[in-house]
XYZ file of C-alpha atoms in Angstrom:
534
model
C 26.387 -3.373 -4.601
C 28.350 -4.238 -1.740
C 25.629 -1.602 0.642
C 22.799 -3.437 -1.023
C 24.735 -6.885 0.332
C 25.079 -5.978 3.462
C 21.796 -4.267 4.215
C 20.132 -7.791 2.929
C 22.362 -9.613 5.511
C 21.553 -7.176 8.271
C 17.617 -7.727 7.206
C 18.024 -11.294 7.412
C 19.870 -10.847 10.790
C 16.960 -8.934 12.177
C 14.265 -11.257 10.976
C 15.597 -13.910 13.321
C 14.665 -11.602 16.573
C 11.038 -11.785 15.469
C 9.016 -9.834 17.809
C 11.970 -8.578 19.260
C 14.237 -9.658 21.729
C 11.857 -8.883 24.872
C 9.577 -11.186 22.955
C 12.492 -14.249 22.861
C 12.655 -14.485 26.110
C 9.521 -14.719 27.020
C 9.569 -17.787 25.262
C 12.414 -19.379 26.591
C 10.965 -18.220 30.030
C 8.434 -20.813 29.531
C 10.706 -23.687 28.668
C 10.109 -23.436 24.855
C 12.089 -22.711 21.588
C 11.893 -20.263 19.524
C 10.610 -20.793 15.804
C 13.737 -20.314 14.220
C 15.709 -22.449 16.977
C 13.344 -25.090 16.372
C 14.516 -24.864 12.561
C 18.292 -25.093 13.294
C 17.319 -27.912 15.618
C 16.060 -30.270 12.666
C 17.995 -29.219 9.677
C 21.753 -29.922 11.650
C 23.314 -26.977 9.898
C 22.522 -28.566 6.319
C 21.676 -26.087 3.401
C 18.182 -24.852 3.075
C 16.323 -22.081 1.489
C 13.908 -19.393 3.207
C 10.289 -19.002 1.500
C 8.862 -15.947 2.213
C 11.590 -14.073 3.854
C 10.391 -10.569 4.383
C 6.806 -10.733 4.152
C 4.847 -8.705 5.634
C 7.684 -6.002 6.340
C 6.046 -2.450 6.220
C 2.708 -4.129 6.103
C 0.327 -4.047 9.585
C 1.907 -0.740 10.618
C -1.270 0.166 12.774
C -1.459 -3.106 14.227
C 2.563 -3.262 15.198
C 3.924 -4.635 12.167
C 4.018 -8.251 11.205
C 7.721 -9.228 10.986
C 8.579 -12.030 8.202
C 4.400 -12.858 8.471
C 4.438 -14.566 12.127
C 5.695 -17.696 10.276
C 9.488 -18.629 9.560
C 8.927 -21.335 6.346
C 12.627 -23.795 4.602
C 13.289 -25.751 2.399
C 15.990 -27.886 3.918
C 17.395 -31.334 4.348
C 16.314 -33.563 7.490
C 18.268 -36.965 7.570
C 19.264 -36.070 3.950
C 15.555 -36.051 3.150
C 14.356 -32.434 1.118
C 11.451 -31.021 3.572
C 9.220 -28.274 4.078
C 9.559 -26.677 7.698
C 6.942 -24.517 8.836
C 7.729 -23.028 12.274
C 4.847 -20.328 13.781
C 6.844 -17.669 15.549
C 5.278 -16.702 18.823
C 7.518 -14.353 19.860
C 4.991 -11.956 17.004
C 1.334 -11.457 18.169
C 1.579 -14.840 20.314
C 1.865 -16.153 16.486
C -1.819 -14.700 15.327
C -2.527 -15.431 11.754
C -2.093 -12.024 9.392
C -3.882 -12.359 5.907
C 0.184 -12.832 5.082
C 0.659 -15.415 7.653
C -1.880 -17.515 5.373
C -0.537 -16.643 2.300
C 3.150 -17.853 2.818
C 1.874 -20.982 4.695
C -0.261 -21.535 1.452
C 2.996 -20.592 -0.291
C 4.923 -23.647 1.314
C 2.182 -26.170 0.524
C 1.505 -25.229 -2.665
C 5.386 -26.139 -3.309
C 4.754 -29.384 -1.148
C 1.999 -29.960 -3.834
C 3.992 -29.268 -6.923
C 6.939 -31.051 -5.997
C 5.689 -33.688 -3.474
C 7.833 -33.140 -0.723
C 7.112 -33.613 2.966
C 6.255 -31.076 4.705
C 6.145 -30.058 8.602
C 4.407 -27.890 10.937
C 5.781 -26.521 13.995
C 2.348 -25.100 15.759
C 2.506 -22.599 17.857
C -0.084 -19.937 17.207
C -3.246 -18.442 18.956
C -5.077 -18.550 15.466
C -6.889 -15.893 13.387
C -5.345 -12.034 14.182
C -9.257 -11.119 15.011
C -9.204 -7.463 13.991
C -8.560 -9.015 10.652
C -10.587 -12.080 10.566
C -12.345 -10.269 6.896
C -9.155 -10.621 5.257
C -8.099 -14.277 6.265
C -11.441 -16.132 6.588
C -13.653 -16.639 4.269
C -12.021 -16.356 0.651
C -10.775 -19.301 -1.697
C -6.934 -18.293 -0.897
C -7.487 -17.558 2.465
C -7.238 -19.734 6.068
C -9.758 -22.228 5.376
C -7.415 -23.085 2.046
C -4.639 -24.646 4.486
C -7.325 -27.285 5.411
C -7.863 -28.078 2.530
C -4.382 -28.696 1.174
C -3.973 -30.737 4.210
C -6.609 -33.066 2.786
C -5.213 -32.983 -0.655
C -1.418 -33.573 0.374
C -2.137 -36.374 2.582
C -4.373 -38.109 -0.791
C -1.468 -37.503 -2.789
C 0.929 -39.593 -0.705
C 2.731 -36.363 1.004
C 3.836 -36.895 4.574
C 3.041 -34.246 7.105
C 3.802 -33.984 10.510
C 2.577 -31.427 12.925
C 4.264 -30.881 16.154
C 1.910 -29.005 18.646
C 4.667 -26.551 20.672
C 1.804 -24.024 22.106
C -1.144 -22.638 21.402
C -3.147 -24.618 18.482
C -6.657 -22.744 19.082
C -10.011 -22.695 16.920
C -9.910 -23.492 12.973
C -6.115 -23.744 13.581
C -6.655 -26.549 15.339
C -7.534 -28.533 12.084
C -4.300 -28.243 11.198
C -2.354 -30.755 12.865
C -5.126 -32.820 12.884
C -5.218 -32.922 9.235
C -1.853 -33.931 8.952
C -0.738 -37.997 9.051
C 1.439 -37.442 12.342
C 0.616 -35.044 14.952
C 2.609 -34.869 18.155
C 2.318 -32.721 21.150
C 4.515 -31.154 24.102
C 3.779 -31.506 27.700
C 3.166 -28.684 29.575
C 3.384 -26.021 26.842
C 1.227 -27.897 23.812
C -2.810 -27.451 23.424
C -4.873 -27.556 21.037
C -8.529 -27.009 21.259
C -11.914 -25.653 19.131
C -12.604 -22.952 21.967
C -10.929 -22.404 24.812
C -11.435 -22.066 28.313
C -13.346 -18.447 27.818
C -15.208 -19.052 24.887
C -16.014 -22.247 26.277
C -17.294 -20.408 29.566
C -19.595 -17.958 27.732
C -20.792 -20.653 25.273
C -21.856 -23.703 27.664
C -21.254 -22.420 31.068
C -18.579 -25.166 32.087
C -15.275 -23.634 33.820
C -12.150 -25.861 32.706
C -8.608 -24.997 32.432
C -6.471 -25.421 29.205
C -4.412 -28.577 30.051
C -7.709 -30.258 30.773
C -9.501 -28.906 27.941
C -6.946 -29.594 24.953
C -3.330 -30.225 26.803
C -1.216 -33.190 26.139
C -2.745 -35.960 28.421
C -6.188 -35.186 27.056
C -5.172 -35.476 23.455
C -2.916 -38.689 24.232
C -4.833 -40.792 27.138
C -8.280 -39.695 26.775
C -9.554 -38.391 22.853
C -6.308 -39.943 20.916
C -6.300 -36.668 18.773
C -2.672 -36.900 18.960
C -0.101 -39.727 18.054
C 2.199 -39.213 21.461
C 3.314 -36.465 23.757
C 6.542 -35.550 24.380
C 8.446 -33.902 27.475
C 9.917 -30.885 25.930
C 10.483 -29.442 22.966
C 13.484 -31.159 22.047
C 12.266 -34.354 22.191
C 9.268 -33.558 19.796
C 11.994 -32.951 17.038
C 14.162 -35.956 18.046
C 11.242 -37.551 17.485
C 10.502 -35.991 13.929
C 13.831 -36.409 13.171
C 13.768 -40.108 13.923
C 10.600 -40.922 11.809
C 12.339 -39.034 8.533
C 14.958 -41.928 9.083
C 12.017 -44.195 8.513
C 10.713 -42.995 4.996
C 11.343 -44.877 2.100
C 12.386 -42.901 -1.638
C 9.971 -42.467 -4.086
C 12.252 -40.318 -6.095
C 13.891 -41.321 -9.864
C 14.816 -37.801 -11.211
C 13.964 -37.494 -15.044
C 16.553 -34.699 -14.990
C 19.881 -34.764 -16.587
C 22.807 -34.259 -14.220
C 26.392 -35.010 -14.384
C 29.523 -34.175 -11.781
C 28.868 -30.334 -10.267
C 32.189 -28.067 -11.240
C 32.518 -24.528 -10.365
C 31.550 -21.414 -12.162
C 34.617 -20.111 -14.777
C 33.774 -16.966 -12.484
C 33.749 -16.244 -9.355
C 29.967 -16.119 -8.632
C 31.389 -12.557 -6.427
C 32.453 -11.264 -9.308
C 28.644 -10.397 -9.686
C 29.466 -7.456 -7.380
C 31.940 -6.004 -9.769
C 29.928 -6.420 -13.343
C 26.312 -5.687 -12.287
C 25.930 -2.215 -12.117
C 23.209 -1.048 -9.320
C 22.056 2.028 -11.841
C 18.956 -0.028 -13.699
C 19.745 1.941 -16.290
C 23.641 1.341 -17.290
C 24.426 -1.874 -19.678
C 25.912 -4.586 -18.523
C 28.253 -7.575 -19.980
C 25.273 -10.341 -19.747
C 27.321 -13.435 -20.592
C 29.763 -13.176 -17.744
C 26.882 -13.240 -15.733
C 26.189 -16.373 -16.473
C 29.132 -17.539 -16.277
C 29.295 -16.628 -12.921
C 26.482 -19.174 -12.107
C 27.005 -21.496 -14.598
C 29.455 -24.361 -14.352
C 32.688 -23.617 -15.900
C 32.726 -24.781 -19.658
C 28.906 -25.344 -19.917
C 27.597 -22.765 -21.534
C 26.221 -23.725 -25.048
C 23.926 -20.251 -26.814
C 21.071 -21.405 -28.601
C 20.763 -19.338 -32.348
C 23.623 -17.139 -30.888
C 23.197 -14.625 -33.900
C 19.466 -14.497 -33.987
C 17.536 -12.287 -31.507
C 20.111 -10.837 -30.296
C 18.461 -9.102 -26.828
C 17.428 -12.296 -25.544
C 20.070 -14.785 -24.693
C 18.893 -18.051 -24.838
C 21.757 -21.079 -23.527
C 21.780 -24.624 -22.598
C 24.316 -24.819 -19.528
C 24.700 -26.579 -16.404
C 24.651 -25.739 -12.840
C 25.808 -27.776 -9.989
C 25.517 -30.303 -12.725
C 21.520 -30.411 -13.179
C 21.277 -29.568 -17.296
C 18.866 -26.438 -17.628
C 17.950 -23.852 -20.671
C 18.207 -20.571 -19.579
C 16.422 -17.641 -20.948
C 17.936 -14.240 -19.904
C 17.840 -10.568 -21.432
C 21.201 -9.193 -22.941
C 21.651 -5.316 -21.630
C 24.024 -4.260 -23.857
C 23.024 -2.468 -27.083
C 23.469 -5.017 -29.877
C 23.554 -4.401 -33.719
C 20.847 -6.592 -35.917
C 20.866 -7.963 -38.907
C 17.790 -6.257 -41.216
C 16.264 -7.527 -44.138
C 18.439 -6.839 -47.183
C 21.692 -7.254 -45.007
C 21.819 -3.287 -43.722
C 22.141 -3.230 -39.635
C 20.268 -1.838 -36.629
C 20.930 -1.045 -33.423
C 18.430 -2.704 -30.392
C 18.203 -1.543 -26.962
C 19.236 -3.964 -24.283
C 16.635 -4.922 -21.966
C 13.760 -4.945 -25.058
C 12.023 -7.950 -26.306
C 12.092 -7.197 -30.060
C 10.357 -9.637 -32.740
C 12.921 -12.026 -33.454
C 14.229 -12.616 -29.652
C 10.486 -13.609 -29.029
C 10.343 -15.810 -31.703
C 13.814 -17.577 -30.428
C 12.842 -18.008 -26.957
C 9.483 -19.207 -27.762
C 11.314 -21.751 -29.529
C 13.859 -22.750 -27.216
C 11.407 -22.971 -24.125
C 9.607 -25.731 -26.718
C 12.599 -27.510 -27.364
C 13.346 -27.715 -23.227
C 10.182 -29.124 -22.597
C 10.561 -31.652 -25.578
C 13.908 -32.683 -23.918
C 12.721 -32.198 -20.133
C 15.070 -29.762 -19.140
C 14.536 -27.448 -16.964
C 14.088 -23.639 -17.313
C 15.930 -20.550 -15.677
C 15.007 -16.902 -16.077
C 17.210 -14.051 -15.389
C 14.749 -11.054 -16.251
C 16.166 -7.483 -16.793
C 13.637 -6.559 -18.803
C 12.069 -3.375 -19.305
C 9.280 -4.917 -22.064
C 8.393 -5.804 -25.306
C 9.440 -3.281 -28.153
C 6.779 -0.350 -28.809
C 6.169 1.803 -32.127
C 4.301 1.393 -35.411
C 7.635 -0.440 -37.015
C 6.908 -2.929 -34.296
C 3.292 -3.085 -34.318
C 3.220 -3.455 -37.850
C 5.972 -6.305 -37.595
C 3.371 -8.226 -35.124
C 4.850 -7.339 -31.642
C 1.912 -8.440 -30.025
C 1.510 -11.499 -31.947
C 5.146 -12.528 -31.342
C 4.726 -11.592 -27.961
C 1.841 -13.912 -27.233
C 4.121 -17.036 -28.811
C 6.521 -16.277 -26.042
C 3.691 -16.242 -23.182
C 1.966 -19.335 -24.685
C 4.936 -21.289 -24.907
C 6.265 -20.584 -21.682
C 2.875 -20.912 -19.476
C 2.082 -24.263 -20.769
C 5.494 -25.807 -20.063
C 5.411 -29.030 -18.442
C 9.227 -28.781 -16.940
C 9.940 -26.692 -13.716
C 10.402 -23.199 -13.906
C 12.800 -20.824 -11.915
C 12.810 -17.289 -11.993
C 15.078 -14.191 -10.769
C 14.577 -10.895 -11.375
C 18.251 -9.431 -11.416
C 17.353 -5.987 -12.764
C 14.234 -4.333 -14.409
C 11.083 -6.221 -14.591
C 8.468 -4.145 -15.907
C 5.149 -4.728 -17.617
C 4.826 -7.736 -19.873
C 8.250 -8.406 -19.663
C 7.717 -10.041 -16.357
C 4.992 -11.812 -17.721
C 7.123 -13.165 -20.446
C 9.626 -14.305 -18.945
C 8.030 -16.357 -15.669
C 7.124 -13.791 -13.709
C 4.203 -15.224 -10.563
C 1.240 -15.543 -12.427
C 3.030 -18.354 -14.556
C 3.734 -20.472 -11.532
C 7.413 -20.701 -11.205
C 8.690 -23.337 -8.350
C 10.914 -21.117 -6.948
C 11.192 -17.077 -7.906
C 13.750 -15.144 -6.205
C 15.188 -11.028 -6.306
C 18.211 -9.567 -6.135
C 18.712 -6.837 -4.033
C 19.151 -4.832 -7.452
C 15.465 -6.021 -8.750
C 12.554 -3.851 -9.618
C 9.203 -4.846 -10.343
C 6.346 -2.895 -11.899
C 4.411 -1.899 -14.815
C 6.902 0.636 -15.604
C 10.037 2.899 -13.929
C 9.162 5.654 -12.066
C 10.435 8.004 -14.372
C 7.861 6.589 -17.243
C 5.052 6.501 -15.148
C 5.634 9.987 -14.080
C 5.777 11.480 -17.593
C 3.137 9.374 -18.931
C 0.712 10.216 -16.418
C 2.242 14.126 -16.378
C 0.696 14.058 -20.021
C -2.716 12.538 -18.868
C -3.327 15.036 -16.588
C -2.064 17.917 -19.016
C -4.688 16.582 -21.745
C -7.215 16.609 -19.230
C -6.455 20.393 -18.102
C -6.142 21.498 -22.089
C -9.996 20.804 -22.802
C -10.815 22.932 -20.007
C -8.220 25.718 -21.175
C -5.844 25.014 -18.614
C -2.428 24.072 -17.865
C 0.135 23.554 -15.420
C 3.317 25.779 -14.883
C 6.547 24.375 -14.635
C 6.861 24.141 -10.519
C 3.050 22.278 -10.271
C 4.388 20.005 -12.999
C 7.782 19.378 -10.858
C 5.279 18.612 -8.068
C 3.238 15.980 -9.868
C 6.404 14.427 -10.968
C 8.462 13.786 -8.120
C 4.789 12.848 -6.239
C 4.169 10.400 -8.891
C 7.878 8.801 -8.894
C 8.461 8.608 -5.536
C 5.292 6.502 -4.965
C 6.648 4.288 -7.835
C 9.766 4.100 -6.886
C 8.726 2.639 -3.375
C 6.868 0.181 -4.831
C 9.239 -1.014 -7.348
C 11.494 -1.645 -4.830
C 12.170 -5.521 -3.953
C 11.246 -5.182 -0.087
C 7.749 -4.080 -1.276
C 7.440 -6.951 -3.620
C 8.722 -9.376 -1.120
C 6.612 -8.311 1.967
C 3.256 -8.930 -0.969
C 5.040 -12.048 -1.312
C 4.759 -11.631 -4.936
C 8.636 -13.163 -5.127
C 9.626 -16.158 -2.650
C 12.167 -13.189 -1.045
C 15.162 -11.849 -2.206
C 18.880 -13.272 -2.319
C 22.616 -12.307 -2.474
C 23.398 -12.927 -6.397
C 25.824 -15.431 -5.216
C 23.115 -18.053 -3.382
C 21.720 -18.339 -7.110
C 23.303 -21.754 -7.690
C 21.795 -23.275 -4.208
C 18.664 -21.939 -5.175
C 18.207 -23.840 -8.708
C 20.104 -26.651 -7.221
C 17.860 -27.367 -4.375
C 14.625 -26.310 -6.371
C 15.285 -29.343 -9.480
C 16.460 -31.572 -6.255
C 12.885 -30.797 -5.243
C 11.148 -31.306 -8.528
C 12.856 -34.570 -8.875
C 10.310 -35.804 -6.476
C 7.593 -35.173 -8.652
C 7.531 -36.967 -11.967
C 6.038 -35.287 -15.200
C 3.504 -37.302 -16.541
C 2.192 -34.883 -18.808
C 2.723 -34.334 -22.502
C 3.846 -30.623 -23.737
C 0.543 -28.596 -25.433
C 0.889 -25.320 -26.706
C -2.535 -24.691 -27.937
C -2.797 -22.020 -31.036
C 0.053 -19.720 -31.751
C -0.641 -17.790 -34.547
C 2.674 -17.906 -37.016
């Protein structure tokens, strides 16, 4: 666990060099900071949260790579106030959008939207990566989406500022525009629907950049921007100054009382989750490693025993928590007699008790936290015949209509409709965050090896064949080592299909922060669940 650790810190270490270190000072050559200097500059060393960390790693391979997508994205405090920073980083492909530099900017808004927090853009890009314009132009959730959440988060009330630090060239431009502030850097700042090249070939006229889109044009002549500023430090100091300015809309509907610290260290994590995915583990003290000391409360404690279902606290905000037990537990069976159940499974009656606690949360407006180590829902005729599926579907309904913020981490397993179950992205969580000991699939390696082994050996038998032992060696270590590389929480994170991955211990920040951030957003609506069939 400890390797794991430190290999996440060392990523996170390497993420800040961006293009590399060549690349940095460049940048600084040219009087300007770099995107994750610009970051430290506005949040003062107060707490925040990366979105998006890793994405992109391993992607782009033929095109250089695409560290952390171009784009380095918080959730932090400026003046006290929870924000959105969005900060292109240059020092990668002069800050080109990647399909995955549109995705995690989309990312960040759509969390702006949910949980109407302000959110600001630190532009400094030279717009669509070209040799991928197919994959980033002309789809619903592609660039032409940022525009459009522009429009939609300045009719909701949600303040955005843009600060133009470079290059802000062609549909990029709209951008900053589109936002209720935009501000601009002499010298360094432009912004401009073609420049001086295109602009050449399209109308003849030969222009320079500073005259085309630089900050005296914008500021003097076409008032496209609010003011321009003489370096880049005085653009923040200048953000920073009108945060001091906004009022508070906020009046949490969430329940929170005086933080206190875990009954466990939250490092103890290290010692009692074991990295194998396969070994049990002691699931309570897990909790009560995040959970604030004496809060823990188990909902139908001897019902559904593989689910663990507990009001608690953390850092004082009430929550439910939903989390699988790994242990093997012993079950109570019609008639009295006893059964053992797997840890890890969703059997019958744990559905039915989460189903019913995520109802009751929503009834009370508390929010939800899932710790999935899940491996699925329980298979067989016994099961099937019990209503699995049926049971199964009262889970997802009642969970994807909730009305109260969601949070998800996948500590362990999370494999096939387990992940849907139990938050996994398609069921919009706020915030959903890995550990380093996560994986994320439709099934281990080792099942999807043997279960497509047997595909391809029924296949082979109606033609009279069959493979010998070393082919069938071959097919199973080809099939499980593709698996296992994309099970593997880098792979997920780069796809952005989590919000990145975190040491265990940042857990706490993470939920903290995220209801801090809902709090801004009252719920209005009533809870629905539709059918469920009983």
């Amino acid at each position: 666990m400890q390797q794991l650790i430190e290999n996440l810190r060392q990523k996170r270490k390497h993420l800040r060099l961006g293009g590399g270190q060549k690349a940095l000072e460049k940048i600084h050559a040219k009087g300007k900071m770099t995107a994750w200097e610009r970051i430290d500059y506005l949040l003062k060393g107060s707490p925040y949260i990366e979105i998006g960390g890793f994405a992109g790693e391993g992607m782009y391979e033929k095109e250089g790579g695409c560290p952390n997508g171009g784009v380095a994205i918080v959730m932090g405090y400026i003046q006290e106030k929870l924000c959105l920073i969005v900060s292109n980083d240059a020092s990668v492909k002069a800050g080109a959008w990647f399909p995955i530099t549109a995705k995690k900017i989309l990312r960040a808004q759509e969390i702006a939207i949910e949980n109407k927090l302000p959110i600001i853009y630190l532009v400094d890009s030279a717009g669509v990566y070209l040799p991928l314009q197919d994959e980033i132009f002309p789809d619903k959730e592609h660039f032409g989406r940022v525009f459009r959440n522009n429009a939609k988060l300045s009719a909701m009330g949600v303040p955005q500022i843009s600060a133009i630090m470079g290059s802000c060239v062609a549909g990029g431009a709209y951008l900053p525009i589109m936002s209720d502030y935009a501000f601009i850097v002499k010298g360094t700042g432009s912004v401009f629907l073609a420049g001086p090249y295109l602009v050449k070939s399209a109308i003849g006229e030969e222009t320079d950049a500073e005259t085309l889109g630089g900050a005296e044009t914008h500021s003097m002549i076409s008032g496209v921007t609010d003011n321009q500023y003489e370096d880049d430090n005085s653009c923040l100091d200048a953000i920073i100054s009108l945060f001091s300015r906004f009022g508070e809309k906020r009046k949490t509907q969430f329940s929170r009382t005086k933080p206190e610290s875990p009954a466990i260290d939250p490092k103890e994590i290290y010692k009692i989750l074991p990295t194998d995915r396969t070994q049990p583990y002691d699931s309570l003290e897990i909790l009560r490693c995040i959970v604030d000391k004496n809060s823990l409360e188990e909902y139908k404690k001897d019902y559904g025993k593989t689910i663990i279902c507990a009001f608690a606290r953390i850092d004082g905000w009430s929550v439910g928590i939903v989390a699988n037990r790994r242990e093997i537990v012993k079950a109570k069976k019609p008639g009295g007699s006893t059964e053992l159940q797997m840890g890890g499974v969703i059997y019958n009656d744990s559905a039915d008790k989460a189903a019913r606690f995520i109802m009751n949360c929503n009834q009370q407006l508390i929010p939800l936290v899932f710790l999935q180590d899940v491996t699925g829902f329980m298979v067989g005729s016994r099961s099937e015949q019990l209503g699995i599926i049926k049971d199964g579907a009262k889970l997802v309904n009642a969970m994807a209509n909730s009305i109260v913020p969601k949070f998800t981490f996948m500590i362990g397993n999370s494999y096939g409709a387990g992940n849907y179950a139990l938050c996994g992205r398609a069921y919009d969580p706020r915030l959903i965050f890995s550990w380093p000991t996560s994986r994320i699939g439709v099934m281990s390696g080792a099942s999807a090896g043997k279960t497509l082994l047997q595909i391809e050996q029924s296949k082979l038998a109606k033609t009279g064949e069959q493979l010998d032992q070393e082919e069938e060696k071959i097919l199973l270590d080809k099939i499980q080592e593709q698996y296992d590389k994309q099970l593997d929480p880098y792979y997920a994170a780069a796809r952005l299909w989590t919000d990145g991955i975190i040491d265990p211990i940042e857990t706490r920040t993470v939920i903290s922060m995220g209801i801090e951030a809902a709090s801004h957003s009252l719920i209005t609506a009533s809870y629905k669940v539709g059918v469920i069939q009983t």
